[in-house]
Coordinates of N, CA and C in Angstrom, one line a residue:
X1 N 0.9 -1.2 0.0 CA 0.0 0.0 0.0 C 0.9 1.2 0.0
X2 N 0.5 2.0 -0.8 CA 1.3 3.2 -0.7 C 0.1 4.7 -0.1
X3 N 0.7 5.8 -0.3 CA 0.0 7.2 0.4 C -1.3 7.4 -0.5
X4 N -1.3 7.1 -1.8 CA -2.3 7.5 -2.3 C -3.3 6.2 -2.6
X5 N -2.8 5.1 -2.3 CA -3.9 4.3 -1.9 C -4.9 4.2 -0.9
X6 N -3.7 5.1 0.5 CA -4.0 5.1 1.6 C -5.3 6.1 1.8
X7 N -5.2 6.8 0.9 CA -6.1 8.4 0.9 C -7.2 8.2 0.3
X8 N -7.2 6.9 -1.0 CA -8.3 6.6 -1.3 C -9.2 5.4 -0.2
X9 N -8.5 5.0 0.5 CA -9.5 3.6 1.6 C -9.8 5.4 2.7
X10 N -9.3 6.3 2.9 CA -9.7 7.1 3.8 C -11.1 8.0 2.9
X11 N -10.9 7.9 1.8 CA -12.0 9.0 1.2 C -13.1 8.5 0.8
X12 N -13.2 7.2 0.4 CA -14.2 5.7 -0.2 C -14.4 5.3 0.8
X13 N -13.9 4.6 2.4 CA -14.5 3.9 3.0 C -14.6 4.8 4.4
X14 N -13.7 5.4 4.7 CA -13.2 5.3 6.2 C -14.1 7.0 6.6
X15 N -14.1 7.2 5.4 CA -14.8 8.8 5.6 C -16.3 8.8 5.5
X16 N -16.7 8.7 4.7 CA -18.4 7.9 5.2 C -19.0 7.3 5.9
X17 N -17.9 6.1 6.0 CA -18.2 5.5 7.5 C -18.2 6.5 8.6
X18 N -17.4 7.3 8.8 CA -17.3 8.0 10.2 C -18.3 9.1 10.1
X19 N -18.9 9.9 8.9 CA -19.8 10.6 8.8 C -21.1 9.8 9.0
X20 N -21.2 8.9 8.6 CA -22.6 8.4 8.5 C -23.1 7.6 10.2
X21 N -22.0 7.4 11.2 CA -21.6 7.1 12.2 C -21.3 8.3 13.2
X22 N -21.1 9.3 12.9 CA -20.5 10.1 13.7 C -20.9 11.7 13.5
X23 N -21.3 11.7 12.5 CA -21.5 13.5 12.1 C -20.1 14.3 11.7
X24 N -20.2 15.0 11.4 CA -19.4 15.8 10.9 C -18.4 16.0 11.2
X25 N -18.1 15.9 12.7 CA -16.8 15.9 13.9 C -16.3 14.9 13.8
X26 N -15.3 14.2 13.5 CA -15.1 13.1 14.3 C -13.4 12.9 14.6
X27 N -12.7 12.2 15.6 CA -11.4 11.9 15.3 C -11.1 10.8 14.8
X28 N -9.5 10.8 14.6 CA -9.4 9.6 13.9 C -7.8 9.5 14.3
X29 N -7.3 8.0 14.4 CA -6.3 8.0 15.0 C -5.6 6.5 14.2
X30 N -4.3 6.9 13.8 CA -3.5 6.5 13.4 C -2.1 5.8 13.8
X31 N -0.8 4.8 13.2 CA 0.0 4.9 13.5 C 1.3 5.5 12.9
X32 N 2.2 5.5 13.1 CA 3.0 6.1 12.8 C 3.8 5.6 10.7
X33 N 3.1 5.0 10.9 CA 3.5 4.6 9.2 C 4.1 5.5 8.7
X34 N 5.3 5.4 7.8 CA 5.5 6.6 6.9 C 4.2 7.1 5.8
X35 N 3.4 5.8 5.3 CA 2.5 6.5 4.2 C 0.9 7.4 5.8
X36 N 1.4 6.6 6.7 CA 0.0 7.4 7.4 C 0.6 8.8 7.6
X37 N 2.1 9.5 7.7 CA 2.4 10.6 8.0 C 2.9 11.4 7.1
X38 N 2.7 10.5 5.8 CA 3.2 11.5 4.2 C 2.7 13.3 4.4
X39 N 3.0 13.9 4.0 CA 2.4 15.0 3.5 C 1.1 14.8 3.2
X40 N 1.1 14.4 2.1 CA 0.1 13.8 1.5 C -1.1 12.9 2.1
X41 N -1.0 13.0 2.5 CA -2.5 12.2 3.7 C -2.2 13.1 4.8
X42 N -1.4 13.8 5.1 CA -1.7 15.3 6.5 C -2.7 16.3 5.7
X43 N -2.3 16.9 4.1 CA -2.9 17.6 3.9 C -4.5 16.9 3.2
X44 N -4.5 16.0 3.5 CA -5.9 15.0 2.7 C -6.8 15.3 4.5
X45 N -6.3 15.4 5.4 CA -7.0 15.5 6.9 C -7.2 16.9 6.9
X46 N -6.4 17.3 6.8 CA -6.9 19.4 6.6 C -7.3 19.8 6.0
X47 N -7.5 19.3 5.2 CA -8.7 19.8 4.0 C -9.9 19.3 4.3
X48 N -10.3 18.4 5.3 CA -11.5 17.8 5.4 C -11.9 18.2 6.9
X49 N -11.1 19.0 7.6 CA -10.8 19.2 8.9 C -11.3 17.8 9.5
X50 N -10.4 16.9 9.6 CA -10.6 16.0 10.5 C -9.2 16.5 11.8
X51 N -9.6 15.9 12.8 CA -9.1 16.2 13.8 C -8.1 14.5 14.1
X52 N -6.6 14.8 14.4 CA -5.8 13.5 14.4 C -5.5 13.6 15.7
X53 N -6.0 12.1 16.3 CA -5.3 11.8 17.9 C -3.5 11.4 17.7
X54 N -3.1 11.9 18.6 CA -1.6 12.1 18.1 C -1.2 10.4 18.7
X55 N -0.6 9.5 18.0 CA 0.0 8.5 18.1 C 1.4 8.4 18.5
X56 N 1.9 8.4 19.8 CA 3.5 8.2 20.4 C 4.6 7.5 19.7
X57 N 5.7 7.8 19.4 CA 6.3 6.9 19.4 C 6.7 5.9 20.5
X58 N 7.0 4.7 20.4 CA 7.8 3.8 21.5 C 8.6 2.8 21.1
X59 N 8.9 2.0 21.9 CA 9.9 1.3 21.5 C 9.1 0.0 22.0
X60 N 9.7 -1.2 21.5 CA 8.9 -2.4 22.0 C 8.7 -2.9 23.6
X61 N 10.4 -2.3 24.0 CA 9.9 -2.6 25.8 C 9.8 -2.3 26.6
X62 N 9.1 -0.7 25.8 CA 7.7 0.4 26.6 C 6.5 -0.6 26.2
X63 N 6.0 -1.1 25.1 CA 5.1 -1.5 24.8 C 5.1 -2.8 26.2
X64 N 6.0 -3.5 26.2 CA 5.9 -4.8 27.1 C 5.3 -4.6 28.6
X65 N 6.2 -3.4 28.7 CA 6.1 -2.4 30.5 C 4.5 -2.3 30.3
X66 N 3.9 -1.4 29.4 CA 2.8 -1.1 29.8 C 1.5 -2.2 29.3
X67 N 2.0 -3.1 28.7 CA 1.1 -4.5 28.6 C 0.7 -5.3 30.2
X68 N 2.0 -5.2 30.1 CA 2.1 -5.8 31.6 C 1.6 -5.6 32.4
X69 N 1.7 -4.2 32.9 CA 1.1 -3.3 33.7 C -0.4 -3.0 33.7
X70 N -1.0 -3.5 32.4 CA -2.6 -3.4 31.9 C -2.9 -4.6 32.6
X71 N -2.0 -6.0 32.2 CA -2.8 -7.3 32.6 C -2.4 -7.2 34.7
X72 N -1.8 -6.8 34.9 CA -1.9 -6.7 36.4 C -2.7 -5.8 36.9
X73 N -3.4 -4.9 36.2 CA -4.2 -4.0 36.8 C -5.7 -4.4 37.0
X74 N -5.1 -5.4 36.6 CA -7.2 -7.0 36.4 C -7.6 -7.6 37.7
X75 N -8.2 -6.8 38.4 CA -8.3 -7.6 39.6 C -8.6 -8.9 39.1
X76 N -8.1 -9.9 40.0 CA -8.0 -11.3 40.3 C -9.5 -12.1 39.9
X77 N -10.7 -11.5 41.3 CA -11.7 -11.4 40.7 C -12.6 -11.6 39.5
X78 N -12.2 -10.3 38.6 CA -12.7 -10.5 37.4 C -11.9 -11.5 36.5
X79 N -10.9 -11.6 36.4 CA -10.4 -13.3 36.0 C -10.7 -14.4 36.0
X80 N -10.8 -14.7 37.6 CA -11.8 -15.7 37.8 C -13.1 -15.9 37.6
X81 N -13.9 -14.8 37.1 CA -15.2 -14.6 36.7 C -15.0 -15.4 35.4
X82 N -14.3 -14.2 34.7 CA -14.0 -15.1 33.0 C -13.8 -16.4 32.7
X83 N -12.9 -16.9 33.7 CA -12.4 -18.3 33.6 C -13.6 -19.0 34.1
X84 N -13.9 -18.7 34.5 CA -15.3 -19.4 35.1 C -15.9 -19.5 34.3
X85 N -16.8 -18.7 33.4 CA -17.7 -18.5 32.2 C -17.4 -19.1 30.9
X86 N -15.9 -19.6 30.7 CA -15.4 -20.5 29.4 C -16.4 -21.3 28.8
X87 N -16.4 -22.2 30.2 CA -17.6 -23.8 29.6 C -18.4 -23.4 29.4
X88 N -19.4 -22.3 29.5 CA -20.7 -21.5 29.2 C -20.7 -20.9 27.8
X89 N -19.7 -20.2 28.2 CA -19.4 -19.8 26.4 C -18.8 -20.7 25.4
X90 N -17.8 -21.4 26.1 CA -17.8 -22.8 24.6 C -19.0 -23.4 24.5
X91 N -20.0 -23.5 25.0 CA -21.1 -24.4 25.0 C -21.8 -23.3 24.0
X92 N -22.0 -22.5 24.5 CA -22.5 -21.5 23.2 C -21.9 -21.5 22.2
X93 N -21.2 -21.4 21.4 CA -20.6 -21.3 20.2 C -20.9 -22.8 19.6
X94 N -20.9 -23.3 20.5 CA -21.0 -25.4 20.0 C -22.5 -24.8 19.7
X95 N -23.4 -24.8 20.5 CA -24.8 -24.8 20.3 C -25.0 -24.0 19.1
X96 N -24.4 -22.9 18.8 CA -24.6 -22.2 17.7 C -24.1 -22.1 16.4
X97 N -23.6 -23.8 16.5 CA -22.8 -23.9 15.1 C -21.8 -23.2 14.9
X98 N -21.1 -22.1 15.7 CA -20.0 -21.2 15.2 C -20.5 -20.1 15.0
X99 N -21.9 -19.6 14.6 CA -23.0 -18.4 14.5 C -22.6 -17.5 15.9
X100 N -23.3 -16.2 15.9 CA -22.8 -15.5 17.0 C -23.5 -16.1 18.3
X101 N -22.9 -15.2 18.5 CA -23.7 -15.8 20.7 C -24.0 -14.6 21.1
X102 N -24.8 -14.7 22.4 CA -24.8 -13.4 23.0 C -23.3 -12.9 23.6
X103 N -22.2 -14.0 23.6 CA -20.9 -13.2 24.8 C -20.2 -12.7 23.2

């Protein structure tokens, strides 16, 4: 994929979607790609005034630190809930042929 491919999935899909979803306002948030930060797709967002949530750079063992730090922030509790609920929900998805479920 290159920048002006990228501009067309934002002007064909990604932009109607969010209007027809969202109204007129909406943000939209990206990563750091070279084609997501070309010129050329900054000025394809200002012309449309979309508004961009700014995406950080990091490094992989920021990413690990704050993974980590997400899955320890789970109280115990709700774990145990989920783990609990497996056999209920595999039983659903069996029952439903693979079709949705309510989880």
């Amino acid at each position: 994929m290159d920048r002006y491919l990228y501009e067309d999935i934002l002007e064909n899909t990604v932009r109607p979607w969010a209007r027809a979803n969202s109204g007129r306002s909406w943000v939209f948030q990206q990563d750091n790609d070279p084609k997501h930060t070309s010129g050329h797709v900054a000025n394809w967002f200002r012309r449309r005034r979309v508004d961009l949530l700014e995406w950080p750079t990091s490094n992989a063992n920021q990413k690990f630190v704050q993974l980590e730090a997400a899955w320890k922030s789970i109280p115990m509790t709700v774990v145990q809930t989920l783990l609990d609920s497996m056999p209920r929900r595999c039983q659903a998805v069996i029952d439903a042929k693979g079709y949705p479920t309510k989880y």
